[in-house]
mmCIF file of C-alpha atoms in Angstrom:
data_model
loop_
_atom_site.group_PDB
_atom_site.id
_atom_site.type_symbol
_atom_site.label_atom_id
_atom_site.label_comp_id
_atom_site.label_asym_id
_atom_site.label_seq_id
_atom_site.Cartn_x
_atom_site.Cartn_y
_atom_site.Cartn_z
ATOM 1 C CA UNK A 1 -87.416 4.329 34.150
ATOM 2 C CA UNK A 2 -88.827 7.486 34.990
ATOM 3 C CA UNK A 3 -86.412 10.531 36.462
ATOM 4 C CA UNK A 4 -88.356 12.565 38.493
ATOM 5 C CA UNK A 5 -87.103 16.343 38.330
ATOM 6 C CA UNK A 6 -88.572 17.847 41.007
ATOM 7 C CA UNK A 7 -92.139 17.931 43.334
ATOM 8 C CA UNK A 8 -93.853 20.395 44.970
ATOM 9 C CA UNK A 9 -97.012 20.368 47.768
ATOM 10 C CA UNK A 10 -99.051 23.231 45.310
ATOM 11 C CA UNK A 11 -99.977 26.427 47.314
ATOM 12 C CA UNK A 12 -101.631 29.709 46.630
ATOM 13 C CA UNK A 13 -98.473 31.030 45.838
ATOM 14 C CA UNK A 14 -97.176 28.663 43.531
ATOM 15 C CA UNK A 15 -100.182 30.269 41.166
ATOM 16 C CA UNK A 16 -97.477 32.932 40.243
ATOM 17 C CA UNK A 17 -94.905 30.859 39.482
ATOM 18 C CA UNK A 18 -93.092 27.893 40.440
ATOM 19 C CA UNK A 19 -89.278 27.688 41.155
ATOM 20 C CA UNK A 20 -87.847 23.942 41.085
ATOM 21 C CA UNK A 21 -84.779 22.380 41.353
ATOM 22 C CA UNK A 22 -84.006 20.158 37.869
ATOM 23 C CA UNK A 23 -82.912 16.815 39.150
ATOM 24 C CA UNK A 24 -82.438 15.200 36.249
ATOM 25 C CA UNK A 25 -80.161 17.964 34.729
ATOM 26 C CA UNK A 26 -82.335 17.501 31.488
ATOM 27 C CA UNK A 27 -83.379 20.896 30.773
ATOM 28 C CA UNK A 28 -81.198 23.565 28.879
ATOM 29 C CA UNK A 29 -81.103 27.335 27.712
ATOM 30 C CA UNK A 30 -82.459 30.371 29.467
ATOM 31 C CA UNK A 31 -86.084 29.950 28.198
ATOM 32 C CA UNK A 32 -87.791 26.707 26.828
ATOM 33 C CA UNK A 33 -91.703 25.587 26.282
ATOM 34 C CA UNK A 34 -92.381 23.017 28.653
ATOM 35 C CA UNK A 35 -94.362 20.835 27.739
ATOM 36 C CA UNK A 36 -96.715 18.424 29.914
ATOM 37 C CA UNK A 37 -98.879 15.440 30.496
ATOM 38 C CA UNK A 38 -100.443 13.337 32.887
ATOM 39 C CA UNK A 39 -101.975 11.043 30.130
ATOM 40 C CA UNK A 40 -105.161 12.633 29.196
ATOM 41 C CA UNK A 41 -104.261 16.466 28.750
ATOM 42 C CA UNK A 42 -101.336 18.470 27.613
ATOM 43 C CA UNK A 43 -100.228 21.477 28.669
ATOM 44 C CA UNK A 44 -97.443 24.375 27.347
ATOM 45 C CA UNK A 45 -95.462 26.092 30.035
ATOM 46 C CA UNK A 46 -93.180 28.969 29.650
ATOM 47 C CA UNK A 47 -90.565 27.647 32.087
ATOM 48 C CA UNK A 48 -86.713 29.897 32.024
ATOM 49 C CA UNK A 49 -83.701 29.342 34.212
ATOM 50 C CA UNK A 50 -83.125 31.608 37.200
ATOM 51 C CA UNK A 51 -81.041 34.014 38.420
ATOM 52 C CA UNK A 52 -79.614 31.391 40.692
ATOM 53 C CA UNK A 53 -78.230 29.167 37.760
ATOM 54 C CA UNK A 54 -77.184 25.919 39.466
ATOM 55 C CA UNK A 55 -80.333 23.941 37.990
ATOM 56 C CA UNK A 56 -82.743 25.971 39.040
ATOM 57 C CA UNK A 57 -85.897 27.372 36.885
ATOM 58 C CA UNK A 58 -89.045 28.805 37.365
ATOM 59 C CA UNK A 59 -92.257 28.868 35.702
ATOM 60 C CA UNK A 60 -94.732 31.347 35.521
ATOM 61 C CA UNK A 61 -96.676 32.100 32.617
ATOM 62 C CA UNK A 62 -100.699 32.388 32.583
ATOM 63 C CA UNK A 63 -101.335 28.507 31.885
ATOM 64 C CA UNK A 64 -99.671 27.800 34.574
ATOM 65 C CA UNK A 65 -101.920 30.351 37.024
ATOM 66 C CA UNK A 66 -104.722 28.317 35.446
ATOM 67 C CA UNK A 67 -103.343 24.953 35.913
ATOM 68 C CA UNK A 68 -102.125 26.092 39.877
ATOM 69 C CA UNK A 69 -105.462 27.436 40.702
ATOM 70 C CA UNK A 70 -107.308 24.226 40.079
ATOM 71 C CA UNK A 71 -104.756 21.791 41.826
ATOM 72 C CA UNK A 72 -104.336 24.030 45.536
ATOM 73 C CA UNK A 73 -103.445 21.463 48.131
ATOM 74 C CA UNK A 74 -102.575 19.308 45.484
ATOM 75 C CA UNK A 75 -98.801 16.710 45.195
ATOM 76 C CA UNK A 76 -97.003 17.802 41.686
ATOM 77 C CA UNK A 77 -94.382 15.878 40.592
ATOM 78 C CA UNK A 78 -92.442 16.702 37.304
ATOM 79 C CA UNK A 79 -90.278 14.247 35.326
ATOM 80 C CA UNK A 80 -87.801 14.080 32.869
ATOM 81 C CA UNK A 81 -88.623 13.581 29.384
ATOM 82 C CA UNK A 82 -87.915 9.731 28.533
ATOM 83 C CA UNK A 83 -86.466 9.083 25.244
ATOM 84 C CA UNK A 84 -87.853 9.935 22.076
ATOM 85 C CA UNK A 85 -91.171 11.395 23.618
ATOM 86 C CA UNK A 86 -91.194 15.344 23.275
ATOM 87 C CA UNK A 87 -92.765 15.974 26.226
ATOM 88 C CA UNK A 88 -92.429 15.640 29.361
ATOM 89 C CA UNK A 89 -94.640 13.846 32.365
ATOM 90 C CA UNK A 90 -96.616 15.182 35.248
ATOM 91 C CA UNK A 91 -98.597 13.244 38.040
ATOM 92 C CA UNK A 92 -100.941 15.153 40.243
ATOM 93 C CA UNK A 93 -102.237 13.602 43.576
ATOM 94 C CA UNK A 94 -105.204 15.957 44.838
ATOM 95 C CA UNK A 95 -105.895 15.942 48.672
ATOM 96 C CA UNK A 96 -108.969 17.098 48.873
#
């Protein structure tokens, strides 16, 4: 079953970063490489735990400016890495 982490409506300013709440309570550390797919491509996010603590983590790296830019307007949601997969899964809904 898939855990779903957090989603986000993707704005203008989510193309300098991204802060989201983790759900699942699967991530760990100050800084990890996220990585990403939605079946056909992968991508590597530099994703780090905020100030806040309590779950919360933002990323913001140049990838993800790319990946932002080309998805405005469009329904992210992030989930939790099932087991033994090293990666974790993304679905994008554009509403264009």
């Amino acid at each position: 079953m898939e855990v779903i982490m957090d989603e986000v409506n993707l704005e203008a300013r989510h193309v300098l970063r991204w802060k989201f709440r983790d759900h699942s309570r699967t991530l760990s550390g100050r800084r990890t490489d996220l990585t990403v797919t939605d079946g056909n491509e992968r991508w590597q996010f530099e994703c780090c735990r905020s100030e806040e603590g309590d779950n919360t983590y933002c990323i913001r790296c140049s990838a993800w400016s790319d990946f932002v830019r080309a998805r405005i307007n469009a329904r992210l949601t992030l989930y939790a890495k099932q087991a033994n997969e090293n990666f974790h899964r993304v679905r994008v809904i554009r509403r264009d």
